[in-house]
Coordinates of C-alpha atoms in Angstrom, one line a residue:
M5 CA 5.1 8.7 -14.4
T6 CA 2.3 10.7 -15.9
S7 CA 3.0 13.9 -17.8
R8 CA 1.3 15.8 -15.0
L9 CA 3.7 14.3 -12.4
R10 CA 6.7 15.0 -14.6
K11 CA 5.8 18.7 -14.9
L12 CA 5.3 18.9 -11.2
A13 CA 8.6 17.2 -10.4
A14 CA 10.4 19.5 -12.8
A15 CA 8.8 22.6 -11.2
V16 CA 10.0 21.9 -7.8
T17 CA 13.4 20.8 -6.5
A18 CA 12.8 19.7 -2.9
C19 CA 11.0 16.7 -1.7
L20 CA 8.4 17.3 1.0
L21 CA 9.8 16.9 4.4
T22 CA 12.9 15.1 3.0
F23 CA 15.8 15.8 5.4
S24 CA 17.9 12.8 4.4
A25 CA 17.6 10.3 1.6
A26 CA 20.5 8.2 2.7
G27 CA 18.4 5.9 4.8
C28 CA 15.7 5.2 2.2
A29 CA 14.5 1.6 2.0
T30 CA 14.9 -0.3 -1.2
I31 CA 12.7 -3.0 -2.7
P32 CA 14.6 -6.3 -3.2
H33 CA 15.1 -7.7 -6.7
S34 CA 14.4 -11.3 -5.6
G35 CA 13.3 -13.5 -2.7
Q36 CA 10.8 -12.6 0.0
I37 CA 10.0 -9.1 1.1
G38 CA 13.2 -7.5 2.5
T39 CA 13.3 -5.3 5.5
V40 CA 15.9 -3.3 7.4
A41 CA 17.3 -4.9 10.6
V42 CA 16.3 -3.2 13.8
E43 CA 19.4 -2.6 15.9
D44 CA 19.6 -1.8 19.6
S45 CA 19.5 1.9 20.3
D46 CA 18.8 4.4 23.1
N47 CA 16.4 6.2 20.7
D48 CA 12.8 5.2 19.9
V49 CA 13.7 4.9 16.2
Q50 CA 16.8 4.0 14.3
S51 CA 16.1 6.2 11.3
R52 CA 15.2 9.7 12.3
T53 CA 15.5 13.4 11.5
D54 CA 15.7 16.3 13.9
P55 CA 13.2 19.0 12.7
D56 CA 13.0 22.2 14.6
G57 CA 10.3 23.0 17.1
P58 CA 8.1 26.2 16.9
A59 CA 10.1 29.4 16.4
P60 CA 9.2 32.4 18.6
G61 CA 6.7 34.8 16.9
A62 CA 5.9 32.3 14.1
S63 CA 2.8 33.0 12.1
P64 CA -0.2 30.5 12.1
A65 CA 0.8 29.3 8.6
S66 CA 4.4 28.8 9.7
I67 CA 3.3 26.9 12.8
V68 CA 1.2 24.5 10.7
R69 CA 4.1 24.0 8.1
G70 CA 6.5 23.3 11.0
F71 CA 4.0 20.8 12.5
L72 CA 3.7 19.0 9.2
A73 CA 7.5 18.9 8.7
A74 CA 7.9 17.5 12.3
G75 CA 5.8 14.5 11.3
S76 CA 9.0 13.1 9.8
S77 CA 10.5 12.5 13.3
P78 CA 8.7 9.8 15.3
A79 CA 11.3 10.1 18.2
S80 CA 9.8 10.1 21.7
S81 CA 6.3 9.6 20.3
F82 CA 6.5 12.5 17.9
A83 CA 7.6 14.9 20.6
V84 CA 8.7 17.7 18.2
A85 CA 5.4 17.6 16.3
R86 CA 3.5 17.7 19.6
S87 CA 5.4 20.8 20.6
F88 CA 3.4 22.7 18.0
L89 CA 0.1 21.7 19.7
T90 CA -1.6 23.1 22.8
D91 CA -1.0 21.1 25.9
D92 CA -4.5 19.6 26.0
F93 CA -4.6 18.7 22.4
A94 CA -1.0 17.2 22.3
G95 CA -2.3 14.2 24.3
E96 CA -5.2 13.7 22.0
W97 CA -3.5 13.8 18.7
S98 CA -2.9 10.3 17.1
P99 CA 0.0 10.5 14.7
L100 CA -0.2 7.0 13.3
K101 CA -3.9 6.7 12.8
S102 CA -3.2 7.5 9.2
V103 CA -0.3 8.4 7.0
S104 CA -0.7 10.5 3.8
I105 CA 2.1 10.1 1.3
V106 CA 2.4 13.0 -1.1
E107 CA 3.3 13.1 -4.7
S108 CA 7.0 12.6 -5.4
G109 CA 8.9 15.9 -6.0
L110 CA 6.4 18.1 -4.2
S111 CA 7.7 20.7 -1.7
L112 CA 6.0 21.9 1.3
E113 CA 6.7 25.5 0.4
S114 CA 4.9 25.1 -2.9
L115 CA 1.6 24.5 -1.1
T116 CA -0.7 27.5 -0.6
A117 CA -2.0 28.0 2.9
S118 CA -5.5 29.4 3.3
V119 CA -5.7 31.5 6.5
T120 CA -8.9 33.0 7.9
T121 CA -9.0 36.7 8.7
D122 CA -8.8 36.0 12.5
S123 CA -5.8 33.7 11.9
R124 CA -7.5 31.0 13.9
S125 CA -7.9 28.6 11.0
V126 CA -5.3 27.4 8.5
S127 CA -6.0 24.8 5.7
F128 CA -3.9 23.1 3.0
T129 CA -4.9 21.1 0.0
V130 CA -2.3 18.3 -0.4
P131 CA -1.9 16.0 -3.5
V132 CA -1.8 12.4 -2.2
Q133 CA -0.4 9.4 -4.0
A134 CA -1.0 6.8 -1.3
S135 CA -2.0 6.4 2.3
L136 CA -1.5 4.1 5.3
D137 CA -4.5 3.3 7.4
S138 CA -4.7 2.4 11.1
A139 CA -4.4 -1.3 10.3
H140 CA -1.0 -0.5 8.6
V141 CA -2.4 -1.3 5.1
Y142 CA -0.8 0.7 2.3
R143 CA -3.4 1.9 -0.3
D144 CA -2.6 3.6 -3.6
S145 CA -4.7 6.7 -4.4
P146 CA -6.0 7.5 -7.9
S147 CA -4.1 10.0 -9.9
G148 CA -5.2 13.5 -9.0
T149 CA -6.3 12.7 -5.4
E150 CA -6.2 15.6 -3.0
T151 CA -6.9 15.8 0.7
K152 CA -7.8 19.0 2.6
L153 CA -6.2 19.4 6.0
K154 CA -7.8 22.0 8.3
F155 CA -6.1 23.2 11.5
S156 CA -7.5 25.4 14.3
L157 CA -5.1 27.6 16.3
R158 CA -5.1 29.7 19.4
Q159 CA -2.5 31.7 21.2
V160 CA -0.8 30.4 24.3
N161 CA 1.4 32.9 26.2
G162 CA 1.4 35.1 23.1
E163 CA 2.5 32.2 20.7
W164 CA 0.3 30.5 18.1
R165 CA -0.3 26.8 18.8
I166 CA -2.6 24.2 17.1
S167 CA -5.6 23.4 19.1
D168 CA -7.2 20.9 16.6
A169 CA -5.8 19.0 13.7
P170 CA -6.6 15.8 11.7
D171 CA -5.1 12.7 13.2
G172 CA -2.1 11.3 11.2
I173 CA 1.0 12.6 9.5
V174 CA 2.0 13.7 6.0
L175 CA 5.2 12.3 4.5
S176 CA 7.1 12.4 1.2
E177 CA 7.7 9.1 -0.4
A178 CA 11.4 9.3 0.5
N179 CA 10.6 9.8 4.2
F180 CA 8.0 7.1 4.2
N181 CA 10.5 4.6 2.8
R182 CA 13.0 5.8 5.5
L183 CA 10.7 5.7 8.5
F184 CA 8.5 2.7 7.6
Q185 CA 9.3 -0.9 6.7
A186 CA 7.2 -3.7 5.3
Y187 CA 6.3 -6.9 7.0
P188 CA 4.2 -9.7 5.3
L189 CA 1.7 -11.0 7.9
Y190 CA 1.4 -14.6 6.9
F191 CA -1.9 -16.6 6.9
F192 CA -2.7 -20.0 5.4
T193 CA -4.4 -21.0 2.3
Q194 CA -7.7 -22.8 3.0
D195 CA -6.1 -26.2 2.5
Y196 CA -3.1 -25.2 4.7
S197 CA -0.7 -25.9 1.8
Y198 CA 0.9 -22.4 1.5
L199 CA 1.3 -19.2 3.4
V200 CA -0.3 -16.1 2.0
P201 CA 1.5 -12.7 2.6
D202 CA -0.6 -9.8 3.8
V203 CA 1.8 -6.9 3.5
R204 CA 1.7 -4.2 6.2
W205 CA 3.9 -1.2 7.0
F206 CA 5.3 -0.3 10.4
V207 CA 7.5 2.5 11.9
R208 CA 11.0 1.3 12.5
S209 CA 11.5 1.2 16.2
N210 CA 12.3 -1.0 19.1
S211 CA 8.6 -1.8 19.4
T212 CA 8.1 -2.8 15.8
L213 CA 8.0 -6.5 16.3
T214 CA 5.5 -6.1 19.1
E215 CA 3.2 -4.2 16.8
V216 CA 3.7 -6.7 14.0
A217 CA 2.8 -9.5 16.3
R218 CA -0.4 -7.7 17.5
Q219 CA -1.5 -7.1 14.0
L220 CA -0.9 -10.8 13.0
L221 CA -3.0 -11.9 16.0
R222 CA -5.9 -9.6 14.9
G223 CA -6.2 -11.4 11.5
P224 CA -6.0 -10.6 7.8
A225 CA -7.0 -7.4 6.0
D226 CA -10.5 -7.0 4.9
N227 CA -9.8 -8.0 1.2
L228 CA -8.5 -11.4 2.4
R229 CA -10.9 -12.2 5.2
G230 CA -12.6 -15.5 4.4
A231 CA -10.1 -16.5 1.7
V232 CA -7.2 -17.3 4.2
I233 CA -7.1 -19.0 7.5
S234 CA -5.3 -18.1 10.7
A235 CA -4.1 -20.7 13.2
V236 CA -4.4 -18.1 15.9
P237 CA -7.4 -18.8 18.2
E238 CA -9.9 -15.9 18.3
G239 CA -9.2 -13.5 21.1
T240 CA -5.5 -14.4 21.5
T241 CA -3.4 -11.5 22.7
L242 CA 0.3 -11.0 23.6
E243 CA 1.1 -12.1 27.2
P244 CA 3.4 -10.4 28.3
S245 CA 2.3 -7.5 26.2
V246 CA 5.6 -7.0 24.4
V247 CA 7.8 -9.1 22.1
T248 CA 11.4 -9.3 23.4
V249 CA 14.5 -9.6 21.3
E250 CA 17.9 -10.7 22.6
G251 CA 20.9 -11.8 20.5
G252 CA 18.7 -12.4 17.4
T253 CA 16.2 -14.5 19.3
V254 CA 12.6 -13.4 19.6
D255 CA 10.3 -14.4 22.4
V256 CA 6.6 -14.2 21.9
G257 CA 4.2 -15.0 24.7
L258 CA 0.5 -15.7 24.0
S259 CA -2.6 -15.6 26.2
Q260 CA -4.7 -18.5 27.5
E261 CA -6.7 -18.7 24.3
A262 CA -3.7 -20.3 22.6
G263 CA -2.9 -22.6 25.5
D264 CA -4.7 -25.8 24.5
L265 CA -4.0 -26.5 20.9
D266 CA -3.4 -29.9 19.2
K267 CA 0.0 -30.6 17.7
G268 CA -0.9 -29.7 14.1
T269 CA -2.5 -26.4 15.1
S270 CA 0.5 -25.5 17.3
K271 CA 2.9 -26.1 14.4
R272 CA 0.8 -23.9 12.1
L273 CA 0.6 -21.2 14.7
Y274 CA 4.4 -21.2 15.1
S275 CA 4.9 -21.1 11.3
Q276 CA 2.7 -18.0 11.0
I277 CA 4.5 -16.1 13.8
S278 CA 8.0 -17.3 12.9
Q279 CA 7.7 -16.6 9.1
T280 CA 6.2 -13.2 9.8
L281 CA 8.8 -12.0 12.3
R282 CA 11.7 -13.5 10.3
A283 CA 11.0 -10.9 7.6
N284 CA 13.3 -8.9 9.8
T285 CA 16.7 -10.0 8.6
S286 CA 18.4 -9.7 12.0
I287 CA 16.1 -12.5 13.5
S288 CA 17.7 -15.9 13.7
D289 CA 15.3 -17.7 16.0
V290 CA 11.7 -17.4 17.2
R291 CA 10.3 -18.9 20.4
V292 CA 6.6 -19.0 21.2
Q293 CA 5.3 -19.6 24.7
T294 CA 1.7 -20.3 25.8
P295 CA 0.5 -20.8 29.4
Q296 CA 0.8 -24.6 28.8
S297 CA 3.8 -25.1 26.6
N298 CA 6.7 -23.8 24.5
I299 CA 6.3 -24.1 20.7
T300 CA 9.7 -24.3 19.0
S301 CA 8.9 -25.7 15.5
G302 CA 6.4 -25.3 12.7
S303 CA 4.8 -27.1 9.8
D304 CA 6.7 -27.5 6.6
V305 CA 5.0 -24.9 4.5
S306 CA 6.1 -22.5 1.8
A307 CA 5.2 -18.9 1.2
D308 CA 5.2 -19.2 -2.6
L309 CA 4.4 -21.8 -5.3
P310 CA 7.5 -22.2 -7.5
V311 CA 7.1 -21.8 -11.2
D312 CA 9.2 -24.4 -13.0
A313 CA 7.7 -24.4 -16.5
P314 CA 9.1 -21.9 -19.1
A315 CA 7.0 -19.1 -20.5
V316 CA 4.9 -19.7 -23.6
V317 CA 4.3 -17.4 -26.5
V318 CA 2.5 -17.4 -29.8
S319 CA 5.1 -17.8 -32.6
E320 CA 4.6 -18.8 -36.3
G321 CA 0.9 -19.6 -35.6
K322 CA 1.6 -22.0 -32.7
I323 CA 1.8 -21.8 -29.0
A324 CA 5.4 -22.3 -28.2
E325 CA 7.8 -22.5 -25.2
V326 CA 10.5 -19.9 -24.7
R327 CA 13.8 -21.8 -24.7
G328 CA 16.7 -19.4 -24.4
N329 CA 16.7 -17.5 -27.7
S330 CA 14.3 -19.8 -29.5
F331 CA 10.6 -20.6 -29.5
E332 CA 9.7 -24.3 -29.6
P333 CA 6.1 -25.2 -30.5
V334 CA 4.4 -27.2 -27.7
P335 CA 3.2 -30.7 -28.7
N336 CA -0.2 -30.8 -30.4
S337 CA -0.6 -27.1 -30.6
P338 CA -3.4 -26.0 -33.0
K339 CA -3.0 -23.1 -35.5
V340 CA -3.7 -19.9 -33.6
S341 CA -3.7 -16.2 -34.3
D342 CA -1.0 -13.8 -33.0
K343 CA -3.7 -12.1 -31.0
V344 CA -4.4 -15.2 -28.9
L345 CA -3.5 -14.8 -25.2
P346 CA -2.1 -18.2 -24.1
A347 CA -2.1 -19.7 -20.5
Q348 CA -0.8 -22.9 -19.1
S349 CA -1.2 -25.1 -16.0
Y350 CA 1.5 -25.1 -13.4
D351 CA 2.8 -28.5 -14.4
G352 CA 3.2 -27.2 -18.0
N353 CA 1.2 -30.0 -19.5
T354 CA -2.1 -28.3 -20.3
Y355 CA -2.6 -25.1 -22.4
Y356 CA -5.5 -22.7 -22.6
Y357 CA -6.4 -19.7 -24.7
T358 CA -9.2 -17.4 -25.7
N359 CA -9.7 -17.8 -29.5
E360 CA -9.2 -14.9 -31.9
N361 CA -12.9 -13.8 -31.9
R362 CA -12.9 -14.0 -28.0
K363 CA -16.0 -16.1 -28.0
Q364 CA -14.5 -19.4 -26.8
V365 CA -12.0 -20.5 -24.2
E366 CA -10.1 -23.5 -25.5
R367 CA -8.0 -26.2 -23.8
F368 CA -5.5 -28.8 -25.2
S369 CA -2.6 -30.9 -24.2
A370 CA -0.1 -33.2 -25.8
E371 CA -2.5 -36.1 -25.3
K372 CA -5.8 -34.3 -26.0
D373 CA -6.9 -32.2 -29.0
V374 CA -8.5 -28.8 -28.6
E375 CA -11.8 -28.7 -26.7
T376 CA -14.0 -25.8 -25.9
L377 CA -14.4 -25.1 -22.2
I378 CA -16.8 -22.2 -22.3
T379 CA -18.6 -20.0 -24.9
G380 CA -19.6 -16.3 -24.6
K381 CA -18.5 -13.0 -26.0
D382 CA -15.6 -10.6 -25.6
F383 CA -13.6 -12.9 -23.2
V384 CA -10.5 -11.5 -21.6
G385 CA -7.3 -13.6 -21.2
V386 CA -7.4 -16.8 -19.2
S387 CA -5.8 -17.5 -15.8
A388 CA -5.3 -21.0 -14.3
D389 CA -4.9 -21.9 -10.7
R390 CA -3.0 -24.8 -9.0
F391 CA -6.3 -26.7 -8.6
E392 CA -6.7 -26.7 -12.5
W393 CA -9.6 -24.3 -12.4
V394 CA -9.5 -21.9 -15.4
Y395 CA -10.8 -18.3 -15.0
T396 CA -12.0 -15.8 -17.5
A397 CA -14.6 -13.0 -17.7
E398 CA -16.6 -11.2 -20.4
A399 CA -15.4 -7.7 -20.5
K400 CA -18.7 -6.0 -19.6
S401 CA -20.1 -8.7 -17.3
A402 CA -18.8 -7.8 -13.8
E403 CA -18.6 -11.6 -13.3
I404 CA -15.8 -14.1 -13.2
R405 CA -16.4 -17.5 -14.7
A406 CA -14.3 -20.5 -13.5
V407 CA -14.3 -23.9 -15.2
G408 CA -13.0 -27.0 -13.5
K409 CA -11.0 -29.7 -15.2
N410 CA -14.2 -31.8 -15.5
G411 CA -16.2 -28.9 -17.0
E412 CA -18.0 -27.7 -13.9
L413 CA -18.8 -24.0 -14.2
V414 CA -18.8 -21.5 -11.3
K415 CA -19.9 -17.8 -11.6
M416 CA -18.6 -15.3 -9.2
A417 CA -19.9 -11.7 -8.9
V418 CA -17.4 -8.8 -9.1
P419 CA -19.2 -5.8 -7.6
F420 CA -16.3 -3.4 -7.9
A421 CA -16.3 -4.0 -11.7
K422 CA -19.8 -2.7 -12.1
D423 CA -19.9 0.0 -14.8
R424 CA -16.3 -0.8 -15.6
T425 CA -14.7 -2.9 -18.3
I426 CA -12.7 -5.9 -17.3
K427 CA -9.4 -6.0 -19.2
R428 CA -7.4 -8.7 -17.5
I429 CA -7.6 -11.2 -14.6
A430 CA -4.9 -13.2 -12.8
V431 CA -5.1 -15.7 -9.9
S432 CA -2.1 -15.7 -7.5
R433 CA 0.2 -18.6 -7.4
E434 CA -1.2 -20.1 -4.2
G435 CA -4.7 -19.5 -5.4
S436 CA -6.1 -17.4 -2.5
R437 CA -6.2 -14.0 -4.4
L438 CA -7.5 -12.7 -7.7
A439 CA -6.2 -9.5 -9.3
V440 CA -8.6 -7.8 -11.7
L441 CA -7.6 -5.0 -14.1
T442 CA -10.6 -2.8 -15.1
S443 CA -11.0 0.4 -17.0
A444 CA -13.5 3.3 -17.1
A445 CA -13.6 7.0 -17.9
D446 CA -11.4 7.7 -14.9
G447 CA -8.7 5.4 -16.1
T448 CA -7.6 1.9 -15.1
R449 CA -7.0 0.2 -11.8
I450 CA -6.0 -3.2 -10.4
D451 CA -8.0 -4.6 -7.5
V452 CA -7.0 -7.6 -5.4
V453 CA -9.6 -9.6 -3.6
G454 CA -9.7 -13.1 -2.0
I455 CA -11.1 -16.3 -3.5
V456 CA -13.3 -18.2 -1.0
R457 CA -13.1 -22.0 -1.7
S458 CA -14.7 -25.2 -0.6
R459 CA -13.1 -28.6 -0.1
G460 CA -11.0 -29.7 -3.0
G461 CA -10.2 -26.2 -4.0
K462 CA -13.5 -25.4 -5.8
P463 CA -13.9 -21.5 -6.0
N464 CA -17.2 -20.4 -4.5
H465 CA -17.2 -16.6 -4.4
L466 CA -14.9 -13.6 -3.9
T467 CA -14.4 -12.0 -0.5
A468 CA -17.0 -9.3 0.5
G469 CA -14.4 -6.8 1.9
A470 CA -13.3 -3.8 0.0
P471 CA -10.6 -4.8 -2.5
L472 CA -7.1 -3.6 -2.2
S473 CA -6.4 -1.3 -5.1
V474 CA -2.9 -1.5 -6.6
G475 CA -0.9 0.8 -9.0
Q476 CA -3.4 3.6 -9.1
K477 CA -0.6 6.1 -9.8
F478 CA -0.7 4.9 -13.4
D479 CA -3.3 6.6 -15.6
Q480 CA -3.4 3.6 -18.0
V481 CA -2.3 0.0 -17.3
A482 CA -1.8 -2.1 -20.4
D483 CA -1.2 -5.4 -18.7
F484 CA 0.0 -7.1 -15.5
S485 CA 0.8 -10.5 -14.0
W486 CA 1.7 -11.9 -10.6
A487 CA 5.4 -11.8 -10.0
G488 CA 5.7 -14.1 -6.9
G489 CA 3.6 -13.9 -3.7
S490 CA 3.9 -10.2 -2.9
Y491 CA 4.4 -8.5 -6.2
L492 CA 2.8 -7.7 -9.5
A493 CA 4.6 -7.0 -12.8
V494 CA 2.8 -4.1 -14.3
L495 CA 3.1 -2.6 -17.8
S496 CA 2.0 1.1 -17.8
A497 CA 0.8 2.8 -21.0
D498 CA 1.1 6.3 -19.7
D499 CA 3.9 7.2 -22.0
A500 CA 4.7 6.6 -25.7
S501 CA 6.8 3.7 -24.6
A502 CA 5.3 1.2 -22.2
G503 CA 6.9 1.4 -18.7
A504 CA 7.5 -1.8 -16.8
Y505 CA 7.2 -1.8 -13.0
R506 CA 7.4 -4.1 -10.1
V507 CA 4.6 -3.2 -7.7
W508 CA 4.2 -4.4 -4.2
V509 CA 0.7 -5.7 -3.4
G510 CA 0.1 -3.3 -0.6
G511 CA 3.1 -1.0 -1.2
P512 CA 5.0 1.3 -3.6
S513 CA 6.3 0.5 -7.1
V514 CA 9.8 0.4 -8.7
G515 CA 10.3 1.4 -12.3
L516 CA 12.2 -1.0 -14.5
G517 CA 12.5 1.1 -17.6
S518 CA 10.5 1.3 -20.8
I519 CA 9.9 -0.9 -23.8
S520 CA 8.9 0.6 -27.2
G521 CA 5.6 -0.9 -28.3
G522 CA 5.2 -3.1 -25.1
Q523 CA 1.8 -4.8 -24.9
T524 CA 2.0 -7.7 -22.4
I525 CA 4.1 -8.6 -19.4
S526 CA 4.6 -11.8 -17.4
A527 CA 6.9 -12.9 -14.6
A528 CA 7.6 -16.1 -12.7
G529 CA 9.0 -14.4 -9.7
D530 CA 12.3 -12.5 -9.7
L531 CA 13.2 -9.7 -12.0
G532 CA 15.2 -12.0 -14.3
S533 CA 12.1 -14.0 -15.2
M534 CA 10.2 -11.0 -16.5
R535 CA 9.2 -11.1 -20.2
V536 CA 7.5 -8.3 -22.2
G537 CA 5.9 -8.9 -25.6
A538 CA 5.8 -6.0 -28.0
E539 CA 3.4 -5.1 -30.8
S540 CA 6.2 -5.7 -33.3
G541 CA 6.6 -9.4 -32.3
D542 CA 9.7 -8.8 -30.3
V543 CA 10.0 -10.4 -26.9
Y544 CA 12.2 -8.7 -24.2
T545 CA 13.7 -10.2 -21.1
Y546 CA 15.0 -8.2 -18.1
T547 CA 18.7 -8.8 -17.6
S548 CA 21.2 -6.9 -15.5
G549 CA 18.9 -3.9 -15.1
T550 CA 18.1 -3.5 -18.8
W551 CA 15.6 -4.9 -21.3
Q552 CA 17.2 -7.1 -23.9
R553 CA 15.4 -8.4 -27.0
I554 CA 15.4 -12.2 -27.5
V555 CA 16.9 -12.7 -30.9
G556 CA 15.0 -15.1 -33.1
A557 CA 11.6 -15.6 -34.7
K558 CA 8.8 -13.2 -34.0
A559 CA 6.6 -14.0 -31.0
W560 CA 3.7 -12.5 -29.1
N561 CA 2.2 -12.5 -25.6
P562 CA 4.8 -14.3 -23.4
T563 CA 3.0 -15.9 -20.4
Y564 CA 4.1 -18.0 -17.4
P565 CA 1.9 -20.7 -15.8
G566 CA -1.0 -19.3 -13.9

C-alpha cells in the first residue's frame, strides 16, 4: 500500500457501500481459481444487501448518493438503484456495462458533490483502483486514477429523480468481492497441449453459468486473441439460450454451428466448456449437447505445466540448487557474480544467465560448457519457455529477443514499452503469454500479452490487442514471476521493506507480508513455493503465513524454471 493510500485509509473509517463484509470472497492459497458455489434460491443473487430507496424530500445530492449506494444490490436487476431514476431512463440504464472499484477505505460521505445552481446537475470525482468492462475483464487502474461521474436530474411529482447517468455501478473492493466471482475461461495453447486461463468476473446469480458460457463462446480477451485457440466454431451460440443446473449436473446446449465436429474437436470443445464451468465448486458433471450428438468426455489436457525442478540461486560464486536449507552448486557451473540473474529450463538440465556487465546471455549444462547465445547491452533477466526458447530484452529497446536451442534469433516488437524502460520479462508456464515489467516517470507496471507461435513452438510476434495491465496499484514493482497459470508473485518496493503479493492476472491482489531488503521473487505455483532473495544474501520462503529465512550460506536471486 502506498503512503497516500495509507493516509486515506486512516482518515476514513467506512468502506464505500460496504453493508456486510461477512460474504467477502477469498483468493485460494493453492490450486486452480476458487469460486463460491451458487445455491438454489428464490432471489436473483445469493449475496445481497438491502439498501434503501429514495427518501421523500431528498436533495439532488442525496438522491445521487443513494443511487450509487444501491449499486451494491443486484437483486431484481438492480431494482432499488432503478427506483432513483425517472421511469423512462430506468429502462435505458445498463448497470453492468462497467464496474468502477474505488480505493479501499474510502467512504461515500467523504466525496464532495458538485451541484449546479439549478440543482439539475450533480457530479462526483471518484478515486478508482480498478474497473470491470463489458466483457467482464478486470483491469487495474494506475495509482491516482480518478473518474468523474455526472448526473442529470429533474423533478417527478415533486421529488428529484435522475434522468441521465453513466452506465455502470461503483463498488468498494469489499462489495466487489462479495457480489462478483472469478471464472477462468479456458482456451487452448496453439499446439493443444495445455489450457490457458482467461480470468473474467461475473455477478453471483442463478444465471451466472449462462453468462460464463456465453463469454466462453465469444472467444478470448483482446490481449490473448491470436495466441490461444478455441475449439468453439465461429458463430456458435447457446441453444437453448440458458445453461441449466440440476443436482450438480450442468447441461449446455449449442447451436447448429457446433453440430458437425470430428471426434478430436468435439473432445476439445467439451474440455473447454467443462473445465470453465467446473471452476464453480458445486458442479460435479457437465453435459454438452449439439443438434447431432451429446458430448460427454474431453481430451486429456491440463490447465498448468507442473514445475518439478527446485529453485536455483547464486551462492558462493556458483549457480546452485535450493535443497532444503542448503544450496548445492549445479554441475559444471561457471564462476558468476552475485548480481547474475539465473534461469533454467523446465527439465532442470540447462541453465541461462545474463552476465555481470549485462552484455551477453549465456547458456550451459552438465554436459556443455558456457556458450554465448546473444550479445548486446543492458540485457534484463532471462526467461525460458517449454519449447527451449530463451527470452531477453535490452532495457531501452522496446523489443523482445528470443533465441532457439539451435541459435535461431527472433525479434518481437513491444509497442507498449516505447518510451519506457524494460525491467523484467517472464513467459508463462504454458508459453502462450508474456508478462513485461516496465518503468517510466509515472512509475512501474506489468503488462501481459499473448505470444503468437508457428509450428514447433517458434515465437513469431506478440498479440496486437491492448495488453492486460496488472498490479498498477503499486507505485514501484521491484520484481515479479509467474506463480502458476492464473497468478503472478509480485514484490513491491513502495515501502521501506519490500511487500510480497499474490496477484491475479485479471483480478485483485493479496498481500503476503514484507521482507526487509527484498530484491527478487519467484514461485513455482502455490504459496509454499515462493522464494524471496534479499540484498543481504538472505533467502526467504513463505511458510504457514510468514516469511522464514533459509539458514545457511548466503545466496541471491532465487529463480524457478521458466
